[in-house]
CSV table of C-alpha atoms in Angstrom, one decimal:
chain,number,residue,atom,x,y,z
A,20,MET,CA,5.4,14.3,7.7
A,21,PRO,CA,8.0,12.5,5.7
A,22,ILE,CA,7.3,11.5,2.1
A,23,ALA,CA,6.0,7.9,1.8
A,24,HIS,CA,6.1,7.6,-2.0
A,25,ILE,CA,5.9,9.5,-5.2
A,26,SER,CA,4.5,8.5,-8.7
A,27,LEU,CA,5.8,9.9,-11.9
A,28,PRO,CA,3.7,10.0,-15.1
A,29,VAL,CA,5.7,8.4,-18.0
A,30,SER,CA,5.0,8.1,-21.7
A,31,SER,CA,6.5,4.6,-22.0
A,32,LEU,CA,6.1,2.4,-18.9
A,33,PRO,CA,8.5,-0.4,-20.2
A,34,GLY,CA,11.1,2.2,-21.2
A,35,ALA,CA,10.9,4.2,-18.0
A,36,THR,CA,11.0,0.9,-15.9
A,37,THR,CA,14.2,-0.2,-17.7
A,38,PHE,CA,15.7,3.3,-17.3
A,39,TYR,CA,14.9,3.7,-13.6
A,40,LEU,CA,15.9,0.1,-12.8
A,41,ALA,CA,19.3,0.8,-14.3
A,42,ALA,CA,19.7,4.3,-12.8
A,43,LEU,CA,18.6,3.3,-9.3
A,44,LYS,CA,20.4,-0.1,-9.2
A,45,PRO,CA,23.4,1.4,-7.4
A,46,LEU,CA,20.9,2.6,-4.7
A,47,GLY,CA,19.5,-1.0,-4.3
A,48,TYR,CA,16.2,-0.5,-6.1
A,49,ASP,CA,14.3,-3.3,-7.7
A,50,ILE,CA,10.7,-4.0,-8.7
A,51,PHE,CA,8.3,-4.4,-5.8
A,52,MET,CA,5.0,-4.7,-7.7
A,53,LYS,CA,3.6,-4.5,-11.2
A,54,LEU,CA,0.0,-3.5,-11.8
A,55,GLU,CA,-1.8,-2.9,-15.1
A,56,ASN,CA,-0.4,0.6,-15.8
A,57,THR,CA,1.9,1.1,-12.9
A,58,VAL,CA,5.2,-0.2,-11.6
A,59,GLY,CA,6.4,0.2,-8.0
A,60,LEU,CA,10.1,0.3,-7.2
A,61,THR,CA,11.7,-0.3,-3.7
A,62,ILE,CA,14.9,-0.9,-1.9
A,63,LYS,CA,15.1,-4.5,-0.6
A,64,TYR,CA,13.0,-5.2,2.6
A,65,ASP,CA,11.2,-1.9,2.4
A,66,GLY,CA,7.9,-0.7,0.9
A,67,PRO,CA,7.6,0.8,-2.5
A,68,ASP,CA,8.5,4.5,-2.4
A,69,PHE,CA,8.9,5.2,-6.1
A,70,TRP,CA,6.2,4.5,-8.7
A,71,LEU,CA,5.9,5.0,-12.4
A,72,HIS,CA,2.5,5.3,-14.1
A,73,GLN,CA,1.7,5.1,-17.8
A,74,CYS,CA,0.1,8.1,-19.5
A,75,PRO,CA,-2.2,6.9,-22.2
A,76,SER,CA,-1.4,9.9,-24.5
A,77,SER,CA,0.0,13.4,-24.4
A,78,GLN,CA,-3.6,14.6,-24.7
A,79,ASP,CA,-4.6,13.0,-21.3
A,80,LYS,CA,-3.8,15.8,-18.8
A,81,GLU,CA,-5.2,14.0,-15.8
A,82,THR,CA,-2.8,11.0,-15.9
A,83,GLN,CA,0.1,13.4,-16.4
A,84,LYS,CA,-0.3,14.7,-12.9
A,85,THR,CA,2.1,13.8,-10.2
A,86,HIS,CA,1.2,11.7,-7.2
A,87,ILE,CA,2.9,12.2,-3.8
A,88,ALA,CA,2.1,10.6,-0.5
A,89,PHE,CA,3.1,11.9,2.9
A,90,LYS,CA,3.5,9.5,5.8
A,91,GLY,CA,1.1,10.1,8.7
A,92,ASN,CA,1.9,8.7,12.2
A,93,SER,CA,-1.6,7.6,12.9
A,94,GLN,CA,-5.1,7.2,11.4
A,95,ASN,CA,-6.0,10.4,13.2
A,96,ALA,CA,-3.1,12.2,11.4
A,97,VAL,CA,-4.5,11.0,8.1
A,98,ARG,CA,-8.0,12.3,8.9
A,99,ASP,CA,-6.6,15.6,10.2
A,100,PHE,CA,-4.5,16.0,6.9
A,101,TYR,CA,-7.7,15.3,4.8
A,102,GLN,CA,-9.8,17.9,6.7
A,103,ALA,CA,-7.1,20.5,6.7
A,104,ALA,CA,-6.4,20.0,2.9
A,105,LEU,CA,-10.1,20.4,2.1
A,106,LYS,CA,-10.4,23.5,4.2
A,107,ALA,CA,-7.4,24.9,2.3
A,108,GLY,CA,-9.1,24.4,-1.0
A,109,ALA,CA,-8.3,20.9,-2.1
A,110,THR,CA,-10.8,18.6,-3.8
A,111,ASP,CA,-11.7,15.2,-2.3
A,112,ASN,CA,-10.2,12.3,-4.2
A,113,GLY,CA,-10.8,9.5,-1.7
A,114,PRO,CA,-11.9,10.0,2.0
A,115,PRO,CA,-9.8,8.5,4.9
A,116,GLY,CA,-10.2,4.8,5.1
A,117,GLU,CA,-8.5,1.3,4.9
A,118,ARG,CA,-7.2,0.4,1.5
A,119,PRO,CA,-7.0,-3.4,1.6
A,120,GLN,CA,-6.3,-3.6,-2.2
A,121,TYR,CA,-2.8,-2.4,-1.4
A,122,THR,CA,-1.9,-4.2,1.8
A,123,LYS,CA,-3.3,-5.0,5.2
A,124,GLY,CA,-3.1,-1.9,7.5
A,125,TYR,CA,-2.9,0.6,4.6
A,126,TYR,CA,-5.0,3.6,5.8
A,127,ALA,CA,-5.1,6.6,3.5
A,128,ALA,CA,-6.8,9.7,2.3
A,129,TYR,CA,-6.5,11.4,-1.1
A,130,VAL,CA,-7.1,15.0,-2.3
A,131,LEU,CA,-6.4,16.9,-5.5
A,132,ASP,CA,-4.3,20.1,-4.9
A,133,LEU,CA,-5.1,23.4,-6.6
A,134,ASP,CA,-3.3,22.2,-9.8
A,135,GLY,CA,-5.0,18.7,-9.8
A,136,ASN,CA,-2.0,16.7,-8.4
A,137,ASN,CA,-3.0,13.7,-6.4
A,138,ILE,CA,-1.9,14.2,-2.8
A,139,GLU,CA,-2.1,11.3,-0.4
A,140,CYS,CA,-1.5,10.9,3.3
A,141,VAL,CA,-0.9,7.3,4.4
A,142,TYR,CA,-0.5,5.5,7.7
A,143,TYR,CA,1.0,2.1,7.6
A,144,GLN,CA,-0.2,-0.1,10.4
A,145,PRO,CA,2.9,-1.6,12.2
A,146,TRP,CA,3.7,-5.1,11.0
A,147,TRP,CA,3.4,-6.5,14.6
A,148,LEU,CA,-0.2,-5.2,14.9
A,149,SER,CA,-1.1,-6.9,11.6
A,150,ALA,CA,0.5,-10.1,12.9
A,151,LEU,CA,-1.5,-9.9,16.1
A,152,GLN,CA,-4.7,-9.6,14.1
A,153,VAL,CA,-3.9,-12.7,12.1
A,154,ALA,CA,-2.4,-14.7,14.9
A,155,PRO,CA,-5.7,-15.9,16.5
A,156,MET,CA,-6.8,-17.5,13.2
A,157,LEU,CA,-3.4,-19.2,12.8
A,158,VAL,CA,-3.3,-20.4,16.4
A,159,GLY,CA,-6.9,-21.6,16.3
A,160,GLY,CA,-6.3,-23.6,13.1
A,161,LEU,CA,-3.1,-25.1,14.5
A,162,ALA,CA,-4.9,-26.0,17.7
A,163,VAL,CA,-7.7,-27.8,15.8
A,164,ALA,CA,-5.2,-29.6,13.6
A,165,GLY,CA,-3.1,-30.6,16.6
A,166,LEU,CA,-6.2,-31.9,18.5
A,167,ALA,CA,-7.3,-33.8,15.5
A,168,TRP,CA,-3.8,-35.4,15.1
A,169,TRP,CA,-3.6,-36.2,18.8
A,170,GLY,CA,-7.1,-37.6,18.8
A,171,GLY,CA,-6.4,-39.8,15.9
A,172,ARG,CA,-3.2,-41.2,17.5
A,173,SER,CA,-5.1,-41.7,20.8
A,174,GLY,CA,-7.9,-43.7,19.1
A,175,TRP,CA,-10.6,-41.2,19.6
A,176,GLY,CA,-13.4,-41.4,17.2
A,177,PHE,CA,-15.0,-38.2,15.9
A,178,VAL,CA,-18.7,-38.3,15.3
A,179,VAL,CA,-20.3,-35.9,12.8
A,180,LEU,CA,-23.8,-35.0,13.8
A,181,ASP,CA,-26.3,-34.1,11.2
């Protein structure tokens, strides 16, 4: 599986963001998304593959762990990764499932490796499949709007029944 993204713990999120934006500018990187304690960087027209996350203090060992995500080629691959990792001694950190808080079609599983690093396997639903899932709502809305427009121009009266 190729690497999908990695997240580095940093002591100063603003400082690290400034540094990495400057260092990665020649490679075409820019900010993709800012969250409360995290910044995702990406190359234009691609998904974020490099994340920085704020460590609250040098005492907080959990947030100093690295996060790496491997790309799965299907939801089954994500589930297989999760089961194999648990069997190999990993600890559950999020079972396989859809993660709509990230983006539509983001299906992932998370485990903690033997050192406590957060290891993810993610499957990105193809953009065209997401578009097909949204299309019926758009087409239906356009059809109703078109019918209402055409009906109004044709002199049809619409009656609302209670």
